[in-house]
Short mmCIF file of C-alpha atoms and ligand atoms in Angstrom, two decimals:
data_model
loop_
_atom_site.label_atom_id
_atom_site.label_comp_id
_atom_site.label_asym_id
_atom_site.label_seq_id
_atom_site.Cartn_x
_atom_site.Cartn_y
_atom_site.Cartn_z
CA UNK I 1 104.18 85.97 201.08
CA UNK I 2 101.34 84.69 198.91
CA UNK I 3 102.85 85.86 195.76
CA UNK I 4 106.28 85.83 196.62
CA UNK I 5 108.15 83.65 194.37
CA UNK I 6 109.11 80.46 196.04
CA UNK I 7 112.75 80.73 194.58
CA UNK I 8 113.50 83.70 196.12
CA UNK I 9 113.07 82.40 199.65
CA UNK I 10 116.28 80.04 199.17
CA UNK I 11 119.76 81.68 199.66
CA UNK I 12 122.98 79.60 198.13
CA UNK I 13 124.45 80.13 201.94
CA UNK I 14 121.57 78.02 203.12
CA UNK I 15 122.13 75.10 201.27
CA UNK I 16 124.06 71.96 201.99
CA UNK I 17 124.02 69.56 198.42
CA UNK I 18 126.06 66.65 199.96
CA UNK I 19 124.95 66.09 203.36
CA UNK I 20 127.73 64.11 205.25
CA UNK I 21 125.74 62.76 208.20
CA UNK I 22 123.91 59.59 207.55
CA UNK I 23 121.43 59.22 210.77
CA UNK I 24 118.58 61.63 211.67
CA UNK I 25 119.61 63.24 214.22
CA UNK I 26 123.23 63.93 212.90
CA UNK I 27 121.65 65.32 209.46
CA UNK I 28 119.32 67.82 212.11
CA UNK I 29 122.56 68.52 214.06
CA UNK I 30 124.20 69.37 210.47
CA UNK I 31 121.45 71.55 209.19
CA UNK I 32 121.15 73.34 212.22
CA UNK I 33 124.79 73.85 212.56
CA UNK I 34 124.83 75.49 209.01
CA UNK I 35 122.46 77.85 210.02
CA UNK I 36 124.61 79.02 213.16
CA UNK I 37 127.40 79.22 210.93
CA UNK I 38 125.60 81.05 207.94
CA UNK I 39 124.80 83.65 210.99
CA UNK I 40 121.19 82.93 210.86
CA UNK I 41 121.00 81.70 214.12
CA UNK I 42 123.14 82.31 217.29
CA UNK I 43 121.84 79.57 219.42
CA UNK I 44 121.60 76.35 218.33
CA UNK I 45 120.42 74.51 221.46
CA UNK I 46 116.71 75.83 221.13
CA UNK I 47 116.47 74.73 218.03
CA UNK I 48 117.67 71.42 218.30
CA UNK I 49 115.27 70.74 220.98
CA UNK I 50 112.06 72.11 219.01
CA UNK I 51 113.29 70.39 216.04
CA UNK I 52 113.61 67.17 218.20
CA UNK I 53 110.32 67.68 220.04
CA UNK I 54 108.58 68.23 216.60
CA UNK I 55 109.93 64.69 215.31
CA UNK I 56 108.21 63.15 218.19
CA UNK I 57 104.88 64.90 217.67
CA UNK I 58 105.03 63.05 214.27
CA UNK I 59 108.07 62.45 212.01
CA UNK I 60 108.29 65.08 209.30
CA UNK I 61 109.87 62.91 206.93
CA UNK I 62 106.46 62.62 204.96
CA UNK I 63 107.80 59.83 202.43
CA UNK I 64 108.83 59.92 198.45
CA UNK I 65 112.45 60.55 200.23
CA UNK I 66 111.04 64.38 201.38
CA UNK I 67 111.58 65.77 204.90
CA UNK I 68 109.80 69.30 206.24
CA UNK I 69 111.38 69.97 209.32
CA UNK I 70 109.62 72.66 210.77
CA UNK I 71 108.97 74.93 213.32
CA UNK I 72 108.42 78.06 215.56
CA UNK I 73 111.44 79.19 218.22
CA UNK I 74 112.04 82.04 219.99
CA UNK I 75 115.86 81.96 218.65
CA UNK I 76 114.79 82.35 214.97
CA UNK I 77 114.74 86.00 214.20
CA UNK I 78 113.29 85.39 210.60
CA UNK I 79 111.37 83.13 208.47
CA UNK I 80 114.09 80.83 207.38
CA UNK I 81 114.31 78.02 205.06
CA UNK I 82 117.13 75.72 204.25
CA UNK I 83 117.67 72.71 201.46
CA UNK I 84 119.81 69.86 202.33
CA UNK I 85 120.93 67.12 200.31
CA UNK I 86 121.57 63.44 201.32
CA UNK I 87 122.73 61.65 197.70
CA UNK I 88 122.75 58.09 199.39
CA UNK I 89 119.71 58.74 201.54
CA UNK I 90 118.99 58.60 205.29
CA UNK I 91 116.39 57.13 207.80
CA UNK I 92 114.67 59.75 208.95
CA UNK I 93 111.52 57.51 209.89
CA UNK I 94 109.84 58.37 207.35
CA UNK I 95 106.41 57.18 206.98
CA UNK I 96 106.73 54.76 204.21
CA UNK I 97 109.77 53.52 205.53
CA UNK I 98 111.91 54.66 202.58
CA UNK I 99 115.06 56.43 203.15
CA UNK I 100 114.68 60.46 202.91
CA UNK I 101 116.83 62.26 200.28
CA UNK I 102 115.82 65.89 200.64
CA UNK I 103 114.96 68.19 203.51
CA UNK I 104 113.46 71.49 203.36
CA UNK I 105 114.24 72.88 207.19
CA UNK I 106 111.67 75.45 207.81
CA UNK I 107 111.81 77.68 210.71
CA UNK I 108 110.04 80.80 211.68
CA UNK I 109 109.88 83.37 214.73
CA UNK I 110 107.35 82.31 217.72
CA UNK I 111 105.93 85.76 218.20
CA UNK I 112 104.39 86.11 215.00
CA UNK I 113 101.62 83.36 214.01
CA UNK I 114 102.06 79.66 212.64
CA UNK I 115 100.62 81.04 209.79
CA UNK I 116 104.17 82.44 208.51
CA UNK I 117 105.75 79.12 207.64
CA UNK I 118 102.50 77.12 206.73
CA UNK I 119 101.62 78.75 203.14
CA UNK I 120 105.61 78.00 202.70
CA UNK I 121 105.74 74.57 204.03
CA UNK I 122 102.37 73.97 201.84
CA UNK I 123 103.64 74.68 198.82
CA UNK I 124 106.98 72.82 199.39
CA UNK I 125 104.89 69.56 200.35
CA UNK I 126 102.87 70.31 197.02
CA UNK I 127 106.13 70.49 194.79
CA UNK I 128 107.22 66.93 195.81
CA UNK I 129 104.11 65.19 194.55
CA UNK I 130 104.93 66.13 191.14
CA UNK I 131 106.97 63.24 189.96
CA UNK I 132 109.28 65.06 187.85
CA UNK I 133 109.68 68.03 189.80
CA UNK I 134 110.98 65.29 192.79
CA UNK I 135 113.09 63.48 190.54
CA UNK I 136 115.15 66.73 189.61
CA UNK I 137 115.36 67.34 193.52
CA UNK I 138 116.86 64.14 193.94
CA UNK I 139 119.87 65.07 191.71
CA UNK I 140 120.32 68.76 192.50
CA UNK I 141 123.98 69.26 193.03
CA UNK I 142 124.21 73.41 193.14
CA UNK I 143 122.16 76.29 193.95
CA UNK I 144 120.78 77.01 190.23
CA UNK I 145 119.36 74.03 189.64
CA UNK I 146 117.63 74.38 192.46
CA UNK I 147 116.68 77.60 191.65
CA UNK I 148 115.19 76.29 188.16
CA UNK I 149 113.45 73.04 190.41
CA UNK I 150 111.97 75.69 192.33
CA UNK I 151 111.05 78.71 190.06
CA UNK I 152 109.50 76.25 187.63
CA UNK I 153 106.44 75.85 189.89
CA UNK I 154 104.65 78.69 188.31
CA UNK I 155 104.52 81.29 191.00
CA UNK E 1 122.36 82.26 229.56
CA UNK E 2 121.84 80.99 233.04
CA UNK E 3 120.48 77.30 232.82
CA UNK E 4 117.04 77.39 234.70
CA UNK E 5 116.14 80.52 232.01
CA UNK E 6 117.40 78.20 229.34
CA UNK E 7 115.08 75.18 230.29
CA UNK E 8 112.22 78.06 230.28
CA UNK E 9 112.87 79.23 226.90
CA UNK E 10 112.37 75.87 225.50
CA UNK E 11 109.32 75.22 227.69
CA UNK E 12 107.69 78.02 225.80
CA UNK E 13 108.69 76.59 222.25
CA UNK E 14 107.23 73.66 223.78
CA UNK E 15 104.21 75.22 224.46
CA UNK E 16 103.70 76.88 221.47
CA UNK E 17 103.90 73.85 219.93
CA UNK E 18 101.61 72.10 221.89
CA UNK E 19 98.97 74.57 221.19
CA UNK E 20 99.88 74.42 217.26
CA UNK E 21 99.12 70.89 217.66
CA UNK E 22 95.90 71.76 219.57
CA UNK E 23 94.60 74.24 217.48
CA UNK E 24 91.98 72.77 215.15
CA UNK E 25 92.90 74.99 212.44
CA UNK E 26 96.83 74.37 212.01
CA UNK E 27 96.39 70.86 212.62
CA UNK E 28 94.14 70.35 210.31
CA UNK E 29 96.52 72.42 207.68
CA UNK E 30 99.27 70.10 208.29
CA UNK E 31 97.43 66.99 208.20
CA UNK E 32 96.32 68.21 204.32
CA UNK E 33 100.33 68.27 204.01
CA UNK E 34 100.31 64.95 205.00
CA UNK E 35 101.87 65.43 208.34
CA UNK E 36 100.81 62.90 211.30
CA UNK E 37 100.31 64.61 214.75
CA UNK E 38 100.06 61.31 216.98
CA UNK E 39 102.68 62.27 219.50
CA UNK E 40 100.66 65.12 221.27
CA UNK E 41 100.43 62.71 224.34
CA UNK E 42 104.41 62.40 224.31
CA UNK E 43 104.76 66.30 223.62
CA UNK E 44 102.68 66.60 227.22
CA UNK E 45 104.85 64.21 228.85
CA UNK E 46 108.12 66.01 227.96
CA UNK E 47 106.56 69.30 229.05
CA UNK E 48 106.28 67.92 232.25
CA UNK E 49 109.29 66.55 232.44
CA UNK E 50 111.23 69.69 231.50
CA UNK E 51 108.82 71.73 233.82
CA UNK E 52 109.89 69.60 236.50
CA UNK E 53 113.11 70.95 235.93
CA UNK E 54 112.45 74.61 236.86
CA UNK E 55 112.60 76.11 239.60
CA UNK E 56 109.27 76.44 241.04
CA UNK E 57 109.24 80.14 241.78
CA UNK E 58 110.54 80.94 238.24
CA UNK E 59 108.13 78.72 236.50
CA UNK E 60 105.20 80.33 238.52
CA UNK E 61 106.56 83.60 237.37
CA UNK E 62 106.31 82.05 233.63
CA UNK E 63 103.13 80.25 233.91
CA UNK E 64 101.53 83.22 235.37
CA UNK E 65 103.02 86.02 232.38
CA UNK E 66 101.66 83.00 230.20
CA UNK E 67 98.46 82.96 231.13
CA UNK E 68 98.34 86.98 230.53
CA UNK E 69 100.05 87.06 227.35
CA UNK E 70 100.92 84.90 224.51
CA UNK E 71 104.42 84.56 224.98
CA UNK E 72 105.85 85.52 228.58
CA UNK E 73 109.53 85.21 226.95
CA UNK E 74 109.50 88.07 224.31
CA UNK E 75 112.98 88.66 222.06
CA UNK E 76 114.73 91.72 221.88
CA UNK E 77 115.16 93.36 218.53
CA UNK E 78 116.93 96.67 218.19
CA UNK E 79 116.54 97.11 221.59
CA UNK E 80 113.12 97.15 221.31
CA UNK E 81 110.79 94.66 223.40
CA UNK E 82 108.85 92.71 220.64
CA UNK E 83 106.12 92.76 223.35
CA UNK E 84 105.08 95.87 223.62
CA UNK E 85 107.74 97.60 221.65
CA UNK E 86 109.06 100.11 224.24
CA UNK E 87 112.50 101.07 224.16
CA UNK E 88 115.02 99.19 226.69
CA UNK E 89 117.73 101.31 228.23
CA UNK E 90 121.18 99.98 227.38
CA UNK E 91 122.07 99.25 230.30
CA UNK E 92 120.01 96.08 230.37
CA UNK E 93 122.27 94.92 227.43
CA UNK E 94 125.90 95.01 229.53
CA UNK E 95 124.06 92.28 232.06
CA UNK E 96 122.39 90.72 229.50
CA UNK E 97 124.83 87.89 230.44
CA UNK E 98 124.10 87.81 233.93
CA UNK E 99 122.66 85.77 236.46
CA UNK E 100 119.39 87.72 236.40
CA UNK E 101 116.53 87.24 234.70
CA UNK E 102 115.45 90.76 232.78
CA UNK E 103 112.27 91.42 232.67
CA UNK E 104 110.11 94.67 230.63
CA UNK E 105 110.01 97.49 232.62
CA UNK E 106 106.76 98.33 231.03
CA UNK E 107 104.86 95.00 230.11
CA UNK E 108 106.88 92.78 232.24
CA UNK E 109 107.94 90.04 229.94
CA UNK E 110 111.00 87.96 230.45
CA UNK E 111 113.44 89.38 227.75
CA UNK E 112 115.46 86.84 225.20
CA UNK E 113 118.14 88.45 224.11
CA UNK E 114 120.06 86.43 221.28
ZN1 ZN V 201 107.69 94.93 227.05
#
């Protein structure tokens, strides 16, 4: 995992550039619906709710227009990890206030440790303090770019 | 799915994530992330809530498999409890549907089976 690069974690199937739902729980209903139709998932309920119950343990929308949503469920077979676009932004309560742009969705298995999705989740929060690197997220519109965004942190 | 098993399935991804939250080590992980973990008191309140709406028999059953292993809700993969990896006959798979609950034959989990 360590030295996996972080590119190669992203599939072009489990990416949404133009998000079309414009309030949180819509845009979590949207991401989680790609998923079920990508095949990833088969049951979309459980994660809905753990996605939902995770917002209210603290909002994951962690500000510079970046939300993690994250999480362990028993219907994830697989460490999974989806990019989703909102172009005109969205209020995901986000703690400064500022409407949230891009989400990484981050979901892993409950039988194995939080450990798998932390190291991931880690260095996605890193990425989006680097200025530049968050500006080119903004405007990411297919999957290479976001393949260059994301290969271009050194690992 | 039947609906009681439902509400216990995401009483354990509840739980799991109540004891993320608890665990000194994660939490303090996420909190380096930037992540704020002031709900845990609201996280408790909607486990009760949602245990309140199990059956009591079936959440003893749970509470009790939980307090042996981590998870008393394992998955199925390959027909293989992820518990303690023993083989499941097939037959378990043409009621999967069911009304019943299935449980391990040998470790006595409560079987997900997506
Ligand atoms: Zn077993």
């Amino acid at each position: 995992m360590e030295s996996k690069k972080l590119a190669s974690l992203f599939q072009e199937d489990l990416c949404i550039f133009s998000l079309r739902s414009r309030k949180k729980a819509s845009v979590m209903q949207e991401m989680v619906r790609h998923l079920k139709a990508s095949g990833k998932i088969t049951d979309e309920h459980f994660i809905l709710e753990m996605l939902k119950n995770r917002e209210s343990l603290g909002s994951t929308g962690l500000g510079l227009g970046a939300a993690f949503p994250h999480g362990r469920s028993i219907a994830i077979p697989e460490l999974t990890v989806l990019f989703a676009r909102s172009p005109s932004g969205v209020d995901f309560e986000a703690l400064d206030s500022k409407p949230t742009k891009i989400f990484f969705l981050i979901l892993a298995p409950s039988e194995k440790g939080a450990e798998t999705y932390l190291d991931l989740l880690s260095r996605l929060t890193a990425l989006v303090q680097q200025p530049e690197t968050l500006e080119k997220l903004y405007e990411i519109k297919d999957f290479e770019s976001l393949q260059a965004v994301l290969g271009g942190d050194g690992k | 799915m039947r609906e009681e098993f439902k509400l216990l399935v995401a009483l354990q991804d509840l739980d799991i994530m109540i004891k993320e939250a608890e665990e000194k080590k994660t939490s303090d992980q996420l909190k380096d992330m930037g992540f704020q973990l002031d709900g845990l008191e609201e996280l408790r309140k909607a486990r009760a809530k949602l245990a309140g709406k199990i059956p009591t028999a079936l959440r003893n059953r749970y509470e009790k498999l939980a307090g042996h292993y981590s998870m008393a809700i394992i998955p199925v993969t390959e027909n293989r409890c992820l518990g303690c990896f023993v083989k499941l006959p097939t037959s378990f798979f043409s009621s999967a549907y069911s009304s019943e609950l299935i449980t391990c034959e040998n470790c006595g989990r409560l079987l997900f089976i997506p």
